[in-house]
XYZ file of C-alpha atoms in Angstrom:
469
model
C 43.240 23.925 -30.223
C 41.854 26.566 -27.841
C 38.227 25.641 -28.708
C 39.262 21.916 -28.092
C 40.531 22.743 -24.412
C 37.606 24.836 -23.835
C 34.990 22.433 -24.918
C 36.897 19.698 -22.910
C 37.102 21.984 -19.726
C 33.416 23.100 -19.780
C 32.669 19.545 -20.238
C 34.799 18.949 -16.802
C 33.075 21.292 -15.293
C 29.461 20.020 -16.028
C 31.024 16.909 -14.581
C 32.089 18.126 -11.240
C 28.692 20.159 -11.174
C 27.107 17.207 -11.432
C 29.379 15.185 -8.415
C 28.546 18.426 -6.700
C 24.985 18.108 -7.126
C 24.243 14.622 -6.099
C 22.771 15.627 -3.026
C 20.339 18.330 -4.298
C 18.982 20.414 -1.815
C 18.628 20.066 1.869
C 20.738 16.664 1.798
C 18.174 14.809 -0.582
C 19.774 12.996 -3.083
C 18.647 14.113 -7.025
C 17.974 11.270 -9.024
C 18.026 13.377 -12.038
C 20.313 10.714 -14.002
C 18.886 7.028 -15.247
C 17.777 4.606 -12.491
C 19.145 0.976 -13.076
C 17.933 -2.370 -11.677
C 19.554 -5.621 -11.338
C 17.794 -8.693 -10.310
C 20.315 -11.719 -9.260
C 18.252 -14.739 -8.917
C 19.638 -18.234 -8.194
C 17.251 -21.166 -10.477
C 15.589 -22.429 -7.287
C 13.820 -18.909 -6.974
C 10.483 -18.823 -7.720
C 9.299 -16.918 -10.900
C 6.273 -15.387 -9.503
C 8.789 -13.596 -7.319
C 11.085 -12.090 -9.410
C 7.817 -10.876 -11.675
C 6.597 -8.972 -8.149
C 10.329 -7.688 -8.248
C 9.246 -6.681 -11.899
C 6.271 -4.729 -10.947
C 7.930 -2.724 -7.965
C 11.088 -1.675 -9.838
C 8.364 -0.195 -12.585
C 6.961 1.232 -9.745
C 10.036 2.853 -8.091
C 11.233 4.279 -11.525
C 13.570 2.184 -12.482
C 13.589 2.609 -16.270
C 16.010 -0.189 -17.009
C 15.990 -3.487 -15.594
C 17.770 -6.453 -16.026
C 17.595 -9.995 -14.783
C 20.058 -12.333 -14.761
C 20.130 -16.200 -13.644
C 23.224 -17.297 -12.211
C 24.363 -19.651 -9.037
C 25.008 -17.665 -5.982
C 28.992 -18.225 -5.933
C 28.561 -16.834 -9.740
C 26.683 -13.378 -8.165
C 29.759 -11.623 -7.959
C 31.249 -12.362 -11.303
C 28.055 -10.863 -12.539
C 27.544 -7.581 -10.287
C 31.480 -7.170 -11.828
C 30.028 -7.442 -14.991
C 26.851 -4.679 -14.291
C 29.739 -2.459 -12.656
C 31.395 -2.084 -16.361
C 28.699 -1.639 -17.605
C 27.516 1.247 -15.828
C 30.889 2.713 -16.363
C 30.897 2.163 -19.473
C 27.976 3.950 -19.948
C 29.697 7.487 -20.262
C 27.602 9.640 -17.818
C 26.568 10.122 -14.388
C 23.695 7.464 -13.141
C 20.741 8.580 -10.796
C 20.582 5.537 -8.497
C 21.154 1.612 -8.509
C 19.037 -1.056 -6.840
C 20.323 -4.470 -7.248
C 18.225 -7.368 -5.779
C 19.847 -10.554 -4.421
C 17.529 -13.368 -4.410
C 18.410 -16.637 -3.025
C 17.159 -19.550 -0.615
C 17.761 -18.636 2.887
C 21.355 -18.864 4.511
C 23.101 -18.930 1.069
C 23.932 -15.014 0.760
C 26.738 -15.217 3.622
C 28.875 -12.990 1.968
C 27.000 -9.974 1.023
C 29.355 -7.110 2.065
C 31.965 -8.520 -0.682
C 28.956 -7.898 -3.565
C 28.208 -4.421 -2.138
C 31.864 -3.147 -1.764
C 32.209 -4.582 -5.720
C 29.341 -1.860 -6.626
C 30.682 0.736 -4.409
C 33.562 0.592 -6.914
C 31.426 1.817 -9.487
C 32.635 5.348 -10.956
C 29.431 6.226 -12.722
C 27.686 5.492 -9.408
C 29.919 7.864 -7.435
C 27.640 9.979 -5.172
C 24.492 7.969 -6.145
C 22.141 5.890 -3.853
C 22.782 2.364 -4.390
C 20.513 0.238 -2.844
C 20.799 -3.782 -2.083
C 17.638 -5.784 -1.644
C 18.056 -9.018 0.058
C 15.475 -11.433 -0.611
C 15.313 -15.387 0.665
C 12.170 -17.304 1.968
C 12.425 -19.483 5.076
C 9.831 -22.403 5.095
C 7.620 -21.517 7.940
C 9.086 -18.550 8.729
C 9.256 -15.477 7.027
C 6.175 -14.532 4.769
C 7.038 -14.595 1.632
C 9.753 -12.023 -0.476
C 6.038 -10.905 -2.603
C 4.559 -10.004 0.484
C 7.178 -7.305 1.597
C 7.614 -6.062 -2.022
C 3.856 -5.533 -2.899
C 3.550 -3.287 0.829
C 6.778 -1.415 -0.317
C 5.246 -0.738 -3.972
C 2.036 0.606 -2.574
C 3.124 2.541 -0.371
C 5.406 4.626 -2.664
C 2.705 5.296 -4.679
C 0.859 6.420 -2.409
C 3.338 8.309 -0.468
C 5.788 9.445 -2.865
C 7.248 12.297 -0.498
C 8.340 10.167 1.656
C 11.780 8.581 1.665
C 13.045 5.432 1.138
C 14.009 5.020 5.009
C 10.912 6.188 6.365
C 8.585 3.837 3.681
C 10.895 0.638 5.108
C 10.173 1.450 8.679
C 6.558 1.849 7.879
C 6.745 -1.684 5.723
C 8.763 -3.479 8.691
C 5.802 -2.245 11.224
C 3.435 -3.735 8.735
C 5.175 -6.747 8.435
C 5.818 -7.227 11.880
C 1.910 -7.196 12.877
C 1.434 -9.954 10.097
C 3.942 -12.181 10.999
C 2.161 -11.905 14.755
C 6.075 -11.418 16.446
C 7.309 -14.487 15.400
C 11.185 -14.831 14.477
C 10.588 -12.538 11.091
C 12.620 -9.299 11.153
C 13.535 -6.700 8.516
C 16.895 -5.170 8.870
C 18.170 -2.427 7.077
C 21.583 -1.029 7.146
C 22.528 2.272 5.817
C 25.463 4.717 5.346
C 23.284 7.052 3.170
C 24.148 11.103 3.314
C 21.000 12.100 2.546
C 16.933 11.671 2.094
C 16.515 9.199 -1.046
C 12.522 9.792 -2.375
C 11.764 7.546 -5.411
C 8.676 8.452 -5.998
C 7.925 11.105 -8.910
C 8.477 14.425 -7.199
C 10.963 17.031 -6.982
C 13.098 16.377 -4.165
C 13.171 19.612 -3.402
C 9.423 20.405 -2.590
C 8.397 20.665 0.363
C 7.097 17.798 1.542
C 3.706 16.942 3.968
C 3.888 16.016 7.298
C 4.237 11.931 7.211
C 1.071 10.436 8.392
C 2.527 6.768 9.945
C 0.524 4.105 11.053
C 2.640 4.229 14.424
C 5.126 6.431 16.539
C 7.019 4.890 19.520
C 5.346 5.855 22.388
C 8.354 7.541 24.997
C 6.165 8.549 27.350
C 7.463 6.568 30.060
C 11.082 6.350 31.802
C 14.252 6.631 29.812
C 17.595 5.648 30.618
C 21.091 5.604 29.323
C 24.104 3.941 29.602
C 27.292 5.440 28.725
C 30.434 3.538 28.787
C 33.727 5.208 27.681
C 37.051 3.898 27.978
C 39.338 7.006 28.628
C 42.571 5.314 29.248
C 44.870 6.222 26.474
C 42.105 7.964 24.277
C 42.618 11.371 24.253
C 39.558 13.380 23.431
C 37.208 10.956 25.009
C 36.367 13.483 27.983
C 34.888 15.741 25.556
C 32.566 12.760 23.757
C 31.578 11.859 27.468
C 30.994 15.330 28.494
C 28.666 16.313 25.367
C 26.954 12.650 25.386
C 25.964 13.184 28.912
C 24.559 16.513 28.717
C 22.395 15.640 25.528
C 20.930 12.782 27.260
C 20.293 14.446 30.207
C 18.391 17.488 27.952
C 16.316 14.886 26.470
C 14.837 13.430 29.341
C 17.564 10.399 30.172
C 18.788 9.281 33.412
C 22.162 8.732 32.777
C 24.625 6.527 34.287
C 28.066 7.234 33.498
C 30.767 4.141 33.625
C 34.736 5.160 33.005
C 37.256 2.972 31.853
C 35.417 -0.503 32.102
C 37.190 -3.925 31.557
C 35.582 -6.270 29.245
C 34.018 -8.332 31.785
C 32.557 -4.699 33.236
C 31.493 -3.753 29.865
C 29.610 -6.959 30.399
C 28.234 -6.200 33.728
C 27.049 -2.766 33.225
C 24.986 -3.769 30.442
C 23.574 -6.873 32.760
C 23.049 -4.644 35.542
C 21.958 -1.689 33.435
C 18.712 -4.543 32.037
C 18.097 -5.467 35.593
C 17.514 -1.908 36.743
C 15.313 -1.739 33.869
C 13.261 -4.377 34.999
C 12.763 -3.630 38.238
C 11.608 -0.208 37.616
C 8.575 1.497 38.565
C 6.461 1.966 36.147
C 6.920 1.520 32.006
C 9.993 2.348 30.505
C 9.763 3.679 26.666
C 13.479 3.802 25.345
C 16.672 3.035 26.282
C 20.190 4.309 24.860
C 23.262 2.570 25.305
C 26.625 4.407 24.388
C 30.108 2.195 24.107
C 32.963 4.413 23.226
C 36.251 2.304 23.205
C 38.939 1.304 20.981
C 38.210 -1.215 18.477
C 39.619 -4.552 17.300
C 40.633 -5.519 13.911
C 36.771 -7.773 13.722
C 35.128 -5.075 15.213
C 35.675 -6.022 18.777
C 35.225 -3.378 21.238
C 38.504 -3.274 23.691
C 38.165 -2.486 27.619
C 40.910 -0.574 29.612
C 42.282 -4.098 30.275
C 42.651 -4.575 26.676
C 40.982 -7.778 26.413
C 37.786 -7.982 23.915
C 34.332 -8.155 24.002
C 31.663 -8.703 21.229
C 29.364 -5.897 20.761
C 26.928 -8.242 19.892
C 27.037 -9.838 22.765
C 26.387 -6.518 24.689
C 23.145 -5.705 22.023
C 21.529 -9.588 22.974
C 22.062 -8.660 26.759
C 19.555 -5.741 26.593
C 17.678 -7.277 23.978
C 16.326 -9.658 26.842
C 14.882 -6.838 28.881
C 11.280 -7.392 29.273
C 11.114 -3.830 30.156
C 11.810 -2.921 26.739
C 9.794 -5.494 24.929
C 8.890 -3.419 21.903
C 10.613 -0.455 22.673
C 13.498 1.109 21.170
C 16.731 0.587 22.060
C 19.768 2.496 21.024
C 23.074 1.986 21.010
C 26.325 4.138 19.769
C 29.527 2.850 19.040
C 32.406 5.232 18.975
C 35.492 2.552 17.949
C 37.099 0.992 14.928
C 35.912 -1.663 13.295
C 38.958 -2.838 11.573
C 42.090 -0.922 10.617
C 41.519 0.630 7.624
C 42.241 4.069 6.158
C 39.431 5.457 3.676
C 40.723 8.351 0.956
C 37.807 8.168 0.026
C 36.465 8.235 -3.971
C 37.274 11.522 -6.120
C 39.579 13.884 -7.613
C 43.181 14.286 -5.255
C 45.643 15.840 -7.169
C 44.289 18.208 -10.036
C 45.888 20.835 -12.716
C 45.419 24.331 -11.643
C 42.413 24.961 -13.893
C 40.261 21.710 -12.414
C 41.004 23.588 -9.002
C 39.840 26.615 -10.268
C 36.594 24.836 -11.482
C 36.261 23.797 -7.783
C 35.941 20.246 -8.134
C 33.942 18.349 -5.701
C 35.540 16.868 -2.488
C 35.844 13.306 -1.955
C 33.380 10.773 -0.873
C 33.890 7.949 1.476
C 34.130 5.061 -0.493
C 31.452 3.234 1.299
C 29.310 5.741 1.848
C 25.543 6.316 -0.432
C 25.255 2.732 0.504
C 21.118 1.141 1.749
C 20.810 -2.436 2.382
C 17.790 -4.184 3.351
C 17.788 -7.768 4.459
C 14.167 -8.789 4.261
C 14.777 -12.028 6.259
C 16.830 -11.379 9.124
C 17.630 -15.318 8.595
C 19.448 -14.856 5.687
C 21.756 -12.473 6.953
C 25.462 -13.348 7.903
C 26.397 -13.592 11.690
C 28.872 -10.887 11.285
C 26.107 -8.901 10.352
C 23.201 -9.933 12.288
C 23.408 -7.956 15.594
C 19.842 -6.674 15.920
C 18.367 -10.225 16.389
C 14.885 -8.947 16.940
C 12.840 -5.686 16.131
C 13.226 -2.291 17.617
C 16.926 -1.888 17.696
C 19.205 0.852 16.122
C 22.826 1.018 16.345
C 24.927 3.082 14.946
C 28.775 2.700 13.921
C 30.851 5.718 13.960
C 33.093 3.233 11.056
C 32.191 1.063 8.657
C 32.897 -2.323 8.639
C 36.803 -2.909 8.292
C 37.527 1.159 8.503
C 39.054 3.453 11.260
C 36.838 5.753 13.712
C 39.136 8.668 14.165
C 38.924 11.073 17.243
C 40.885 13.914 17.879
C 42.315 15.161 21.122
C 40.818 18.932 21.700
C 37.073 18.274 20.123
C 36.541 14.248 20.877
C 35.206 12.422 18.281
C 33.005 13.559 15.014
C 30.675 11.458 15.253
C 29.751 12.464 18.774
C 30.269 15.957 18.335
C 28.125 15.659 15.127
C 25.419 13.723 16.404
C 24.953 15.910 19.435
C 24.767 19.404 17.382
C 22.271 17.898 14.937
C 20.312 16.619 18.190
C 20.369 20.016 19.823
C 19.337 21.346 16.619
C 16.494 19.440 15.955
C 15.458 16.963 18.699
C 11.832 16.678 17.801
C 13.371 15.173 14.414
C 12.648 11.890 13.320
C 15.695 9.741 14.414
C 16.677 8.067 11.221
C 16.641 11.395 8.711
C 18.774 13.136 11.952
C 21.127 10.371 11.909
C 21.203 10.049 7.702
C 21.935 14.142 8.288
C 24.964 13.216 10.791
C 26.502 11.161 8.451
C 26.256 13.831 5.742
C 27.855 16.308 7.761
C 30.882 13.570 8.841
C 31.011 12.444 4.830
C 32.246 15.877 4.542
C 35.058 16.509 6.713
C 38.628 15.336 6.136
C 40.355 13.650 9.097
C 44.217 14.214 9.360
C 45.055 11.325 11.191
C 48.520 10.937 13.326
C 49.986 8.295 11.000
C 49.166 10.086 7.639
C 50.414 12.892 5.853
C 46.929 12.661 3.258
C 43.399 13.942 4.387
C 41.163 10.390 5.160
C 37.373 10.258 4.889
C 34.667 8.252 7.632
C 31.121 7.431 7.197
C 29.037 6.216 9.525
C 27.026 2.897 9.485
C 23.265 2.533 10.862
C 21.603 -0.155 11.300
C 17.917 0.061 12.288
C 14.668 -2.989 12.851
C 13.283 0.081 14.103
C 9.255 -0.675 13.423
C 7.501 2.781 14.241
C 8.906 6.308 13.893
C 11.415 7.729 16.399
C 10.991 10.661 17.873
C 13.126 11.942 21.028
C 11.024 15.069 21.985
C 7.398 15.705 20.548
């Protein structure tokens, strides 16, 4: 009997080691565990395709690989199906890719096949990565195109992660499509570096060699609109915001407690400024820090609502800032609900004593990559065209929380990690933010149980982003 609750605790423990471990070292993920693929394909696809999809899973690592043929309302059915699977697999997995091919403008539903995956127990703590494939006659180049550059270069750059190889592909893909409506999205609530190629994620890696780095050595401005009225906390957001940008080179304007038509106006007047200035301008940062509606609506002090969206396409017509990057934070809600998170909440004395790992935001460890910006869903098609990066301090549906004496974590966060290392590449910083959110526990007002946040990014970022050299 003793030997039996031994063997059974030692074998909890290599569990929880293993939770523990996800990340590796230095926030990289360890993809010790099997790699599985999933191709979803609806009949009209093309086989050549899916074979390309073949050849670059091979190429990634992914020892097992399935395909299955089904209609696109049948996708989810299916993806529940893989999910069993993989739990019924009896061990931890190193990372999921699962590619959703389909003409363009069927997929309008994606987030409800992700969120089925996220529910995944084997996959807790893993990468799991959604490829979005659909081909738009006379549009897009074609699905083999993007998939062939992505193969390539992870063989040939196998340090280099997963974000930065998709930023180098979408700058690539950008220059062959000569500009035209074609634009690569990727959306990410990742907590660490995910490297597929054959290395150990914890050597150290060479300095990336890119084809391109955005160029900021011109003007930069920033926008920072906070709504203060009955947000306590949001002075110190405001405060550390504006002193970050400021450090970095930004001329700052500062709006307080805008209405939504003023949200509305800044922004317009905040592009007109821009293109009227002397001289080039090489980035611009936009900061909206409000409460939230239940569809992700941003709420002035008025309390009427205004589309973030809408605020994104305003600036995206600067001429000024024709291929440069533009940034924008959003400190809100996006919906109203309450994360626990995935993991272990109330354990025996001896699992507590084996330190078991804390939770994980449910949706977090998530990469999606919509290869044709046409076939994404308008909820989910903010950055219309290339070179934008916003980032969500909530998932989609979730609660940003903020608390009175520090402001918000996500600010907070972001501007230590900034200070820290502002000659960082933008996207690993912000993957590093998240990381460091993913791991605190948020005891809200309204609940007597620690919650979890994640933050969302989404990036058509084409060249590498740098803030200082």
């Amino acid at each position: 009997m003793m030997a039996f609750l031994v063997s059974g605790t030692l074998r909890v423990a290599a569990q929880m080691a293993d939770a523990r471990d996800s990340l590796g070292r230095k926030g990289k993920y360890n993809l010790q565990g099997p790699r599985v693929a999933l191709t979803l394909s609806s009949p009209e696809v093309l086989a050549s395709t899916v074979a390309v999809l073949e050849d670059v899973f091979q190429t990634l690592g992914f020892e097992s690989r399935q395909r299955r043929e089904a209609s696109v309302q049948d996708f989810l059915g299916e993806l529940t199906r893989f999910r069993k699977q993989l739990d019924a697999h009896g061990g931890p997995m190193g990372c999921a890719l699962v590619a959703l091919v389909a003409p363009s403008g069927q997929l309008r539903q994606p987030q409800q096949l992700v969120r089925e995956l996220s529910r995944c127990g084997a996959l807790r703590g893993c990468p799991k990565v959604f490829l979005l494939l659909s081909s738009t006659p006379g549009g897009a180049p074609k699905p083999g195109a993007f998939l062939t550059g992505l193969g390539e270069l992870c063989r040939r750059c196998p340090h280099w992660s997963l974000l930065q190889l998709l930023t180098e592909v979408f700058c690539r893909m950008a220059e062959e499509s000569s500009g035209a409506t074609y634009c690569p999205v990727l959306w990410s609530s990742l907590r660490g570096a995910l490297c597929l190629g054959d290395v150990e994620p914890w050597r150290p890696k060479p300095e990336p060699s890119f084809s391109a780095q955005y160029d900021l050595s011109g003007a930069r401005a920033a926008l920072l609109l906070s709504v203060m009225r009955d947000r306590p906390g949001a002075q110190h957001d405001v405060k550390a915001l504006r002193d970050l940008c400021q450090a970095l080179g930004f001329e700052t304007t500062l709006r307080t407690d805008p209405t939504a038509q003023a949200f509305q106006e800044e922004v317009a007047q905040f592009r007109k400024q821009l293109d009227t200035h002397k001289g080039p301008v090489s980035c611009a940062l936009v900061a909206l820090m409000a409460h939230g509606g239940p569809q992700g609506q941003l709420l002035g002090a008025d309390g009427q609502e205004v589309q973030p969206e809408a605020l994104v396409q305003e600036l995206n017509c600067c001429g000024a800032l024709w291929g440069r990057p533009k940034i924008f934070l959003l400190q809100a809600c996006r919906g109203g609900h309450r994360d626990t998170g995935m993991g272990p909440r109330a354990l025996p004395w001896f699992w507590r004593w084996l330190q078991a790992p804390p939770a994980i935001p449910s949706y977090a460890d998530i990469l999606q990559i919509h290869v044709d910006a046409q076939g994404r869903s308008s909820r989910r098609s903010s950055p219309g065209n290339s070179d934008i990066l916003m980032v969500y301090a909530a998932t989609e549906g979730c609660v940003a929380y903020r608390d009175e004496k520090k402001g918000s974590d996500f600010i907070q966060t972001l501007v230590e990690v900034l200070r820290t290392n502002p000659g960082g590449d933008f996207l690993e910083l912000l993957t590093e933010v998240n990381r460091q959110v993913c791991e605190l526990d948020v005891l809200g007002p309204d609940c007597d149980e620690p919650r979890k946040a994640c933050l969302e990014i989404c990036s058509s970022l084409r060249r590498r982003l740098c803030l200082q050299a």
